[in-house]
């Protein structure tokens, strides 16, 4: 996917998030994030949007702390969220392709990183907002979901801080059943996971299903569509894969 596609997705997903939050109300429980109410979701995601905007707009080339969570609530909180989301979309849309700023996962450029990361951040939290309403969540496009699985398995869980580890070497396979060649192999050990595209060799456990369902399951928003082999690796993922 290209930068404009990510920015377009970010814009749409943020509007859907705000609409769901407004309909659910600030006190509604976020089913997919136990312990959170909609107000917590808006405060967190709005803070992340402003944090990301600052890197691109102000050109911070090293880590820069976020601005903290606001005390706002109700209509004021919703307006604050929408304003920050709009500013992020506008900043990414107007930024030069060669903008220099800090980022924390491999990407073709800092701008590509932030557009991609915020599109996925906002999509997952849109699902959270919709969970407060009950019923089915809005659809996630297959190609976007495949990209999100890539980011999670090869990006986030390629870092030393990943806690998905095993005492003995194990192999986890992840397979999107509705996208050709969307297969990943993650080698687990006492070190950080080593993931790669492709499905060569034997696996101890395979997590499979349509890309959109698998994407949300890997972000611990839905059950895994299918687990074959050693289910303890699916449990390990559930318990240890949270990203901070």
Coordinates of C-alpha atoms in Angstrom, one line a residue, residues 5-231:
X5 CA -3.9 4.9 0.8
X6 CA -2.9 4.8 4.4
X7 CA -3.8 8.4 5.0
X8 CA -7.2 7.8 3.3
X9 CA -7.8 4.8 5.6
X10 CA -6.7 6.8 8.6
X11 CA -9.2 9.5 7.8
X12 CA -12.1 7.1 7.3
X13 CA -11.3 5.0 10.3
X14 CA -11.0 8.0 12.6
X15 CA -14.4 9.3 11.5
X16 CA -16.0 5.8 12.1
X17 CA -14.4 5.7 15.5
X18 CA -15.8 9.1 16.5
X19 CA -19.2 8.2 15.2
X20 CA -19.3 5.0 17.2
X21 CA -18.0 6.7 20.3
X22 CA -20.6 9.4 20.0
X23 CA -23.4 6.9 19.6
X24 CA -22.2 4.7 22.4
X25 CA -21.6 7.5 24.9
X26 CA -18.5 8.2 27.0
X27 CA -19.5 5.8 29.8
X28 CA -20.1 2.8 27.6
X29 CA -17.8 -0.2 28.3
X30 CA -15.3 -1.1 25.6
X31 CA -15.8 -4.8 25.3
X32 CA -12.5 -5.5 23.5
X33 CA -10.5 -3.5 26.1
X34 CA -11.6 -4.8 29.5
X35 CA -11.6 -2.0 32.1
X36 CA -11.9 0.8 29.6
X37 CA -14.9 3.0 28.9
X38 CA -15.3 5.0 25.6
X39 CA -13.9 8.1 27.3
X40 CA -10.6 6.2 27.9
X41 CA -10.5 5.1 24.3
X42 CA -11.0 8.6 23.0
X43 CA -8.4 10.0 25.4
X44 CA -5.8 7.4 24.5
X45 CA -6.3 7.5 20.7
X46 CA -6.5 11.3 20.6
X47 CA -3.2 11.5 22.6
X48 CA -1.5 9.1 20.2
X49 CA -2.8 11.1 17.2
X50 CA -1.3 14.3 18.6
X51 CA 2.0 12.5 19.5
X52 CA 2.3 11.3 15.9
X53 CA 1.5 14.7 14.5
X54 CA 4.2 16.3 16.5
X55 CA 7.0 14.1 15.0
X56 CA 6.0 14.9 11.4
X57 CA 5.0 18.5 11.9
X58 CA 7.8 19.5 14.2
X59 CA 10.5 17.3 12.8
X60 CA 11.6 15.6 16.0
X61 CA 14.5 13.3 15.1
X62 CA 14.6 11.5 18.4
X63 CA 12.0 10.1 20.8
X64 CA 9.7 12.9 22.1
X65 CA 7.2 12.2 24.9
X66 CA 3.5 12.4 24.4
X67 CA 1.4 15.2 25.8
X68 CA -0.5 13.1 28.3
X69 CA -4.2 12.4 28.6
X70 CA -6.7 15.2 28.8
X71 CA -9.3 15.6 31.6
X72 CA -11.9 16.4 29.0
X73 CA -15.2 14.4 28.8
X74 CA -18.4 14.2 26.9
X75 CA -18.9 16.5 23.9
X76 CA -15.7 18.4 24.7
X77 CA -13.7 15.2 24.6
X78 CA -15.3 14.1 21.3
X79 CA -14.6 17.5 19.7
X80 CA -11.0 17.3 21.0
X81 CA -10.6 13.8 19.4
X82 CA -12.0 15.0 16.1
X83 CA -9.8 18.0 16.0
X84 CA -6.6 16.0 16.7
X85 CA -7.5 13.3 14.2
X86 CA -8.2 16.0 11.5
X87 CA -4.8 17.6 12.2
X88 CA -3.0 14.3 11.9
X89 CA -4.6 13.6 8.5
X90 CA -3.8 17.1 7.3
X91 CA -0.2 16.9 8.5
X92 CA 0.4 13.5 6.8
X93 CA -1.3 14.7 3.6
X94 CA 0.8 17.9 3.4
X95 CA 4.2 16.5 4.5
X96 CA 7.0 16.3 2.0
X97 CA 7.9 12.7 1.1
X98 CA 11.4 13.2 2.4
X99 CA 10.4 14.6 5.8
X100 CA 13.0 13.6 8.5
X101 CA 11.7 12.5 11.9
X102 CA 11.9 9.7 14.4
X103 CA 10.1 6.4 13.8
X104 CA 10.4 3.0 15.5
X105 CA 9.8 0.3 13.0
X106 CA 11.4 -0.4 9.6
X107 CA 9.8 1.5 6.7
X108 CA 10.7 3.1 3.4
X109 CA 10.6 6.5 5.0
X110 CA 9.5 8.2 8.2
X111 CA 6.4 9.5 6.5
X112 CA 5.5 6.0 5.3
X113 CA 6.0 4.7 8.8
X114 CA 3.7 7.2 10.5
X115 CA 1.0 7.0 7.8
X116 CA 0.9 3.2 8.1
X117 CA 1.2 3.0 11.9
X118 CA -1.6 5.5 12.5
X119 CA -3.9 3.9 10.0
X120 CA -3.5 0.6 11.8
X121 CA -3.7 2.2 15.3
X122 CA -6.9 3.9 14.4
X123 CA -8.5 0.9 12.7
X124 CA -7.9 -1.3 15.7
X125 CA -9.3 1.4 18.1
X126 CA -12.3 1.9 15.7
X127 CA -13.1 -1.7 16.3
X128 CA -12.8 -1.0 20.0
X129 CA -15.3 1.8 19.7
X130 CA -17.7 -0.3 17.8
X131 CA -17.5 -3.0 20.4
X132 CA -19.1 -0.6 22.8
X133 CA -22.2 -0.6 20.6
X134 CA -22.4 -4.4 20.2
X135 CA -23.1 -6.1 16.9
X136 CA -20.7 -6.6 13.9
X137 CA -17.7 -4.2 13.4
X138 CA -17.2 -2.4 10.1
X139 CA -15.2 -4.3 7.5
X140 CA -11.5 -4.3 7.2
X141 CA -10.1 -4.6 3.7
X142 CA -8.2 -7.8 3.0
X143 CA -5.0 -6.1 1.6
X144 CA -5.0 -3.7 4.5
X145 CA -5.4 -6.5 7.0
X146 CA -2.5 -8.5 5.4
X147 CA -0.3 -5.4 5.7
X148 CA -1.3 -5.1 9.4
X149 CA -0.3 -8.7 10.0
X150 CA 3.0 -7.9 8.4
X151 CA 3.5 -4.9 10.6
X152 CA 2.6 -6.8 13.8
X153 CA 4.6 -10.1 13.1
X154 CA 7.6 -8.7 11.4
X155 CA 7.7 -5.2 12.9
X156 CA 6.4 -5.1 16.5
X157 CA 7.4 -8.7 17.3
X158 CA 10.7 -8.4 15.6
X159 CA 11.8 -6.1 18.4
X160 CA 13.8 -7.1 21.4
X161 CA 10.9 -6.0 23.7
X162 CA 8.5 -8.7 22.4
X163 CA 7.5 -11.0 25.2
X164 CA 6.3 -13.9 22.9
X165 CA 9.1 -16.4 23.8
X166 CA 9.4 -20.1 24.6
X167 CA 12.0 -22.0 26.5
X168 CA 12.4 -24.5 23.7
X169 CA 12.4 -23.5 20.0
X170 CA 8.9 -23.7 18.5
X171 CA 7.4 -22.6 15.2
X172 CA 4.2 -20.7 14.7
X173 CA 2.5 -20.4 11.3
X174 CA 0.0 -17.7 10.5
X175 CA -2.0 -18.1 7.3
X176 CA -4.6 -15.8 5.7
X177 CA -6.9 -18.1 3.9
X178 CA -8.4 -15.5 1.5
X179 CA -5.2 -13.9 0.2
X180 CA -2.7 -15.8 -2.0
X181 CA 0.8 -16.1 -0.5
X182 CA -0.2 -14.4 2.8
X183 CA 1.6 -16.8 5.0
X184 CA 4.0 -16.1 7.8
X185 CA 6.4 -18.3 9.8
X186 CA 7.4 -17.1 13.3
X187 CA 10.3 -18.9 15.0
X188 CA 9.9 -18.7 18.8
X189 CA 12.7 -19.2 21.3
X190 CA 14.2 -17.6 24.4
X191 CA 15.2 -14.7 22.1
X192 CA 12.9 -12.3 20.4
X193 CA 10.7 -13.9 17.7
X194 CA 12.1 -14.3 14.2
X195 CA 9.3 -13.9 11.6
X196 CA 9.4 -14.1 7.9
X197 CA 6.9 -14.3 5.0
X198 CA 6.4 -17.8 3.7
X199 CA 5.3 -21.2 4.9
X200 CA 8.3 -23.5 4.4
X201 CA 8.9 -26.3 6.8
X202 CA 6.9 -27.8 9.7
X203 CA 5.0 -25.8 12.2
X204 CA 4.0 -26.6 15.8
X205 CA 0.9 -24.5 15.6
X206 CA -1.0 -22.8 12.8
X207 CA -3.4 -19.8 13.2
X208 CA -5.5 -19.4 10.1
X209 CA -8.6 -17.6 8.8
X210 CA -9.7 -14.7 6.6
X211 CA -7.2 -11.9 6.7
X212 CA -9.4 -9.4 8.4
X213 CA -10.5 -11.8 11.2
X214 CA -6.9 -13.0 11.6
X215 CA -5.6 -9.4 11.8
X216 CA -8.0 -8.5 14.7
X217 CA -7.4 -11.8 16.4
X218 CA -3.6 -11.2 16.4
X219 CA -4.4 -7.8 18.0
X220 CA -6.4 -9.8 20.6
X221 CA -9.7 -8.2 19.5
X222 CA -11.3 -11.5 18.3
X223 CA -10.9 -15.2 18.9
X224 CA -8.6 -17.0 16.4
X225 CA -10.7 -18.3 13.5
X226 CA -8.8 -21.6 13.4
X227 CA -6.0 -23.1 15.6
X228 CA -4.4 -26.4 14.6
X229 CA -1.5 -28.2 16.3
X230 CA -0.2 -27.1 19.7
X231 CA -2.9 -24.7 21.1

